[in-house]
Backbone as CSV, one residue per row, in Angstrom:
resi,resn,N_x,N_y,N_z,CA_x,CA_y,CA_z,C_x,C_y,C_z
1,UNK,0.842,-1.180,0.000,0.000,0.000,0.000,0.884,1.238,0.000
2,UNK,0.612,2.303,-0.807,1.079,3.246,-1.201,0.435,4.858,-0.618
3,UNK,0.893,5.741,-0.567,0.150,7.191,-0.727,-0.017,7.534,-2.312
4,UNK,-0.626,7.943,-2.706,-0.909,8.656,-3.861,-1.522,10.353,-4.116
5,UNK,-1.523,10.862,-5.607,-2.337,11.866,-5.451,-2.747,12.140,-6.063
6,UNK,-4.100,12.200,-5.731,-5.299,12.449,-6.359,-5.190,13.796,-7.736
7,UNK,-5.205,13.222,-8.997,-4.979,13.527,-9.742,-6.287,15.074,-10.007
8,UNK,-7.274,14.653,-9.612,-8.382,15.666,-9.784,-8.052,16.827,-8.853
9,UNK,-7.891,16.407,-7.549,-8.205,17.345,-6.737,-6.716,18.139,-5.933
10,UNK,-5.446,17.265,-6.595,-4.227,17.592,-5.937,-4.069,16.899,-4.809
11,UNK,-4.847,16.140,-4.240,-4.599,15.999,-2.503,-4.134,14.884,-2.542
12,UNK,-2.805,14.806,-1.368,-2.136,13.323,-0.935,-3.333,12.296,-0.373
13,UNK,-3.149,11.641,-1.120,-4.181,10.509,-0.497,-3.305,9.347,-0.015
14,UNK,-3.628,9.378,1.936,-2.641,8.397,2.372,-3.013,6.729,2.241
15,UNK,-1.978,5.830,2.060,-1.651,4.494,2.116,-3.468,3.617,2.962
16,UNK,-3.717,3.096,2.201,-4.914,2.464,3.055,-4.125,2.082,4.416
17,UNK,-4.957,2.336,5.996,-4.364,1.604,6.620,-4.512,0.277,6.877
18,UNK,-5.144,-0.305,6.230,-5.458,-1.990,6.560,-4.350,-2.667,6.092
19,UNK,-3.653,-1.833,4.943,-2.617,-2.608,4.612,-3.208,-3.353,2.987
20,UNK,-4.353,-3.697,2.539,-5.111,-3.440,1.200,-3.934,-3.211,0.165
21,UNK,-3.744,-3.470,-1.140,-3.170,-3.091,-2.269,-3.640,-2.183,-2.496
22,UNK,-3.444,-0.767,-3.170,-4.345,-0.113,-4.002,-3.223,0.424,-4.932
23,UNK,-1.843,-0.040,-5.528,-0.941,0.127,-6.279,-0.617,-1.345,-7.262
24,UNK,-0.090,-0.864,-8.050,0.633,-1.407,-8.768,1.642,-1.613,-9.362
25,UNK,3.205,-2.460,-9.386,4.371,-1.334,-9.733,4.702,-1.709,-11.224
26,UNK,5.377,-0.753,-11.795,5.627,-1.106,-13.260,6.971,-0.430,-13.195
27,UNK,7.587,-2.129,-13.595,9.021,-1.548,-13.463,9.952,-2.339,-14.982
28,UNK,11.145,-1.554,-14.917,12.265,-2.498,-16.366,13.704,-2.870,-15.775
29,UNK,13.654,-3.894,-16.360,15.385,-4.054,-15.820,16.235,-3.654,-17.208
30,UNK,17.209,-3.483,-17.264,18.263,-3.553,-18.595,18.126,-4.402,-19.487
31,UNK,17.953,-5.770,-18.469,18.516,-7.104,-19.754,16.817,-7.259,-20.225
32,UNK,15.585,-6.423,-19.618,14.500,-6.315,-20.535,14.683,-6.039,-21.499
33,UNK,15.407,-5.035,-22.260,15.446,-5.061,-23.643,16.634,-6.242,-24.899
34,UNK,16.987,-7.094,-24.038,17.627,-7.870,-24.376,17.022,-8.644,-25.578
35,UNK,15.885,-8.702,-25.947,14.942,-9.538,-26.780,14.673,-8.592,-27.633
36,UNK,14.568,-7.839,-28.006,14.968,-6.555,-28.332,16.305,-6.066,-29.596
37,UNK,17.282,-6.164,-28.741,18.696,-5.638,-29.343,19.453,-6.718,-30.335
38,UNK,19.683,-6.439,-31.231,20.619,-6.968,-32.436,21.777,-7.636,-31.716
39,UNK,22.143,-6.773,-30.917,23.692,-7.362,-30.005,23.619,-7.042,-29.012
40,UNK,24.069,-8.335,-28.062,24.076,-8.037,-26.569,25.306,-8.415,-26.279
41,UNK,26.099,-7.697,-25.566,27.735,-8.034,-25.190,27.902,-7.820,-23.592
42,UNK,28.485,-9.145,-23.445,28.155,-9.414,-21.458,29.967,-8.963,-21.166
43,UNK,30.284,-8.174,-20.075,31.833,-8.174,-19.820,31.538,-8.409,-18.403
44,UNK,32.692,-9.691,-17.903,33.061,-10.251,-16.950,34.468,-9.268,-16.433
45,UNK,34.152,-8.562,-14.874,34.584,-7.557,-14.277,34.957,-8.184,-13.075
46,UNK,36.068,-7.175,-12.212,36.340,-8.148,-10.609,35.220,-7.061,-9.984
47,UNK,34.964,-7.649,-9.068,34.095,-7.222,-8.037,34.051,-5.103,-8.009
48,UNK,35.461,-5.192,-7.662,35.792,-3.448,-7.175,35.698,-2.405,-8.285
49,UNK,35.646,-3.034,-9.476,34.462,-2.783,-10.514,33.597,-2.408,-10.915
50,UNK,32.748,-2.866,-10.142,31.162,-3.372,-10.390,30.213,-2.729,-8.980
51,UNK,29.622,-1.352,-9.557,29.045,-1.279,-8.218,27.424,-0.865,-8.865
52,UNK,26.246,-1.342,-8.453,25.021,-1.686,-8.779,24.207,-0.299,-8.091
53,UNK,23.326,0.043,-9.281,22.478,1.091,-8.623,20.780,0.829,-8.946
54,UNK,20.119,0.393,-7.665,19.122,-0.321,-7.919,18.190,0.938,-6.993
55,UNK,18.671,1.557,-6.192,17.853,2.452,-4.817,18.102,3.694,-4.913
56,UNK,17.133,4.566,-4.659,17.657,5.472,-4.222,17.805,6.015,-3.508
57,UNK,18.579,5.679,-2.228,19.296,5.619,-1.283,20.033,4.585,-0.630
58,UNK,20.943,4.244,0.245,22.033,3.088,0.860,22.040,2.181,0.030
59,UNK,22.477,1.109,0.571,23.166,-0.089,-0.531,22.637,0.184,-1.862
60,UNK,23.309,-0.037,-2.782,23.011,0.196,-4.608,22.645,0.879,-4.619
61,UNK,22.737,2.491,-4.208,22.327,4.044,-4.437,23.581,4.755,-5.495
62,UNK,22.946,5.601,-6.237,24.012,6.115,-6.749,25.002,6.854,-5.923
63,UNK,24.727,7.097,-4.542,25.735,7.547,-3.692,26.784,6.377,-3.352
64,UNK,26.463,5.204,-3.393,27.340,3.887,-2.814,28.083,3.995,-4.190
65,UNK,27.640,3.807,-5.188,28.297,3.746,-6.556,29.797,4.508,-6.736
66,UNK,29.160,5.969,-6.205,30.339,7.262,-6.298,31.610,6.668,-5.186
67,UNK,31.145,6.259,-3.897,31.606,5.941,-3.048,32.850,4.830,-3.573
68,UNK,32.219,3.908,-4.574,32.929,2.578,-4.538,34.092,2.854,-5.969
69,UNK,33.613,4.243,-6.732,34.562,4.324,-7.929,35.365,5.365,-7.092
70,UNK,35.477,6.217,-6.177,36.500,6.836,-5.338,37.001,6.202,-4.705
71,UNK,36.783,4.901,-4.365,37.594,4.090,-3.451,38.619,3.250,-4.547
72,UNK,37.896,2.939,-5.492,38.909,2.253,-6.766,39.812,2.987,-7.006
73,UNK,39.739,4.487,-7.027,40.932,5.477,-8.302,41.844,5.842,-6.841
74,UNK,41.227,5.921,-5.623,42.409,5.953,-4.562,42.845,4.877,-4.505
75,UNK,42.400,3.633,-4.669,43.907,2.342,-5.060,44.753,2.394,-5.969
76,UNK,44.363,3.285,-7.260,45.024,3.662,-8.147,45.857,4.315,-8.086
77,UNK,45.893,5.110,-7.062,46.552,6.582,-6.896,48.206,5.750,-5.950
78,UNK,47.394,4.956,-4.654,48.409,4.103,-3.720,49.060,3.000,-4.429
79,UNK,48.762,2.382,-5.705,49.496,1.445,-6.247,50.479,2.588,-6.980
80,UNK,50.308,3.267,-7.708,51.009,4.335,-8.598,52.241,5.379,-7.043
81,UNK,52.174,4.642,-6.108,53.237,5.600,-5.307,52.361,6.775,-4.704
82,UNK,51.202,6.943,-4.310,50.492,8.152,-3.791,50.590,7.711,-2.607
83,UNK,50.666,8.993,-1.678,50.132,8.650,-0.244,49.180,9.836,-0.049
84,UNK,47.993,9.214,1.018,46.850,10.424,0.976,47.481,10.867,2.675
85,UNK,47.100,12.370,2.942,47.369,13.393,4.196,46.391,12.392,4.970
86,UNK,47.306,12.378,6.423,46.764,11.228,7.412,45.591,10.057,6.935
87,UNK,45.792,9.676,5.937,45.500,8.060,5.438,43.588,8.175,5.277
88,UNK,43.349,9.556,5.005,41.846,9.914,5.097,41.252,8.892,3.835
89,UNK,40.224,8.590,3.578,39.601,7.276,2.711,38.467,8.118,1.784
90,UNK,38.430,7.852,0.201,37.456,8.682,-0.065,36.562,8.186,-0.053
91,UNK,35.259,8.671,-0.424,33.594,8.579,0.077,32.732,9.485,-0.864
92,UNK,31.714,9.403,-1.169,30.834,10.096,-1.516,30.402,11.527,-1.189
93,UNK,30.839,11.850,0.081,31.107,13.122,0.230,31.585,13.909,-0.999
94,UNK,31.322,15.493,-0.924,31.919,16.166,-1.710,33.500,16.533,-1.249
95,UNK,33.925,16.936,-0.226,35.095,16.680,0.363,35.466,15.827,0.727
96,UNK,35.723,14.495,0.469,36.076,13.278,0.567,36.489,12.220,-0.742
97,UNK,36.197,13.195,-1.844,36.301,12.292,-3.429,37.442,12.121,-3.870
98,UNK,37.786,11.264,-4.537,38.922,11.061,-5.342,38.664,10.587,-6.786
99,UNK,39.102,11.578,-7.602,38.221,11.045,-8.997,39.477,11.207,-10.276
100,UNK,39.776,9.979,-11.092,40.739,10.339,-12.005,39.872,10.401,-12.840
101,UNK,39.868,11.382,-14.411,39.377,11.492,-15.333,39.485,9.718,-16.199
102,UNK,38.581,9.042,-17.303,38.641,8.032,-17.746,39.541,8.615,-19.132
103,UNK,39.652,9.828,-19.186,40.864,10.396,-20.473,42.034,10.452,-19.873
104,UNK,42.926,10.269,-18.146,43.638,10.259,-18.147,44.044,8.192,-18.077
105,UNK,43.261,8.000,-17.401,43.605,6.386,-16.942,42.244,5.841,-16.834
106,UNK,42.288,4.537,-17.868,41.464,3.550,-17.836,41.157,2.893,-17.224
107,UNK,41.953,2.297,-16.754,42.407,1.223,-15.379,43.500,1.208,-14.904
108,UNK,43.777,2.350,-14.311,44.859,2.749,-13.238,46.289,3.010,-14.089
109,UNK,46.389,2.774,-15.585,47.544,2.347,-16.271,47.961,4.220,-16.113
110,UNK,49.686,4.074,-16.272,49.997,5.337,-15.996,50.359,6.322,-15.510
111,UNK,49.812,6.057,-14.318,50.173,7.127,-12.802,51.093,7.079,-12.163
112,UNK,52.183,5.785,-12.530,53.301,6.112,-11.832,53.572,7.289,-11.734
113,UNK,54.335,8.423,-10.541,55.402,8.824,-10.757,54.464,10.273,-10.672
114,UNK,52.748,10.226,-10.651,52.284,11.272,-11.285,52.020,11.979,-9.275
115,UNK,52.354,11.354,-8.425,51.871,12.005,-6.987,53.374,11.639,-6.322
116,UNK,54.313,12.816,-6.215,55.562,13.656,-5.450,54.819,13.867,-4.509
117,UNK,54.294,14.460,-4.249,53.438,14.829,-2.970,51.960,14.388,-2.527
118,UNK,52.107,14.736,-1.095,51.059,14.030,0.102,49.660,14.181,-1.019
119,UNK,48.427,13.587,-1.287,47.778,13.701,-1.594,46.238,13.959,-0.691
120,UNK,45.967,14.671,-1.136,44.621,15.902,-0.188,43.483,15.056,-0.655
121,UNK,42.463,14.914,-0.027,40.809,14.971,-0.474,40.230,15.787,-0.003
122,UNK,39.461,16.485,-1.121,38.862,15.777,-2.473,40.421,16.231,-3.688
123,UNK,40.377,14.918,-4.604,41.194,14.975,-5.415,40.238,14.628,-6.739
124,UNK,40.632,15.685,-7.881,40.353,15.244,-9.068,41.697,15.495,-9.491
125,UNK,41.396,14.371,-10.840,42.446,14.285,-11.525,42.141,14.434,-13.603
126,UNK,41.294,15.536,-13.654,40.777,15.573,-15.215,41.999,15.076,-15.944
């Protein structure tokens, strides 16, 4: 059971309380159009990779997403010789990001040599 609103009159109309259906959901996944498309091409990824946005909000939110590709490009940064100012971790925060451009590094290839110094968050790297 849902709130809705009353399309005529503007007004929130709250959730039956009995608990009653009075919704219906209509939803798509991706691989719905799979029956569909001329070509479908599947790529097998490691985990730290792969982050799913199904909510919008906590687990599979596009905030966890941001979270989990700033946590990838700061491994990038610590395999390539970076060290971050007191070992701070990035996050979804706006002061907390770490973001390399996909025009400088694809997959981390490159960065040797590119962080002489302590590295700050938030870091971009266009």
């Amino acid at each position: 059971a849902v709130p809705y609103i009353n399309i005529k009159t503007g007004e929130v109309v709250p959730a039956p309380k009995d608990g009653s259906k009075n919704a219906i959901r209509l939803e798509m996944f991706i691989f719905d159009i799979f029956e569909s498309a001329k070509f479908v091409c599947g790529m097998e990824v490691s985990r730290d990779e792969y982050a799913l946005v199904k909510t919008f909000t906590g687990l599979n939110s596009a905030h966890s997403a941001v979270q989990a590709v700033g946590q990838l490009h700061q491994r990038w940064v610590i395999a390539a010789g970076g060290k971050f100012l007191q070992n701070t971790l990035a996050s979804e925060r706006e002061d907390f990001k770490c973001e390399i451009s996909p025009l400088v590094s694809y997959d981390g290839e490159d960065l040797f040599g590119q962080f002489p110094r302590l590295v700050t968050l938030p870091f971009y790297m266009p």
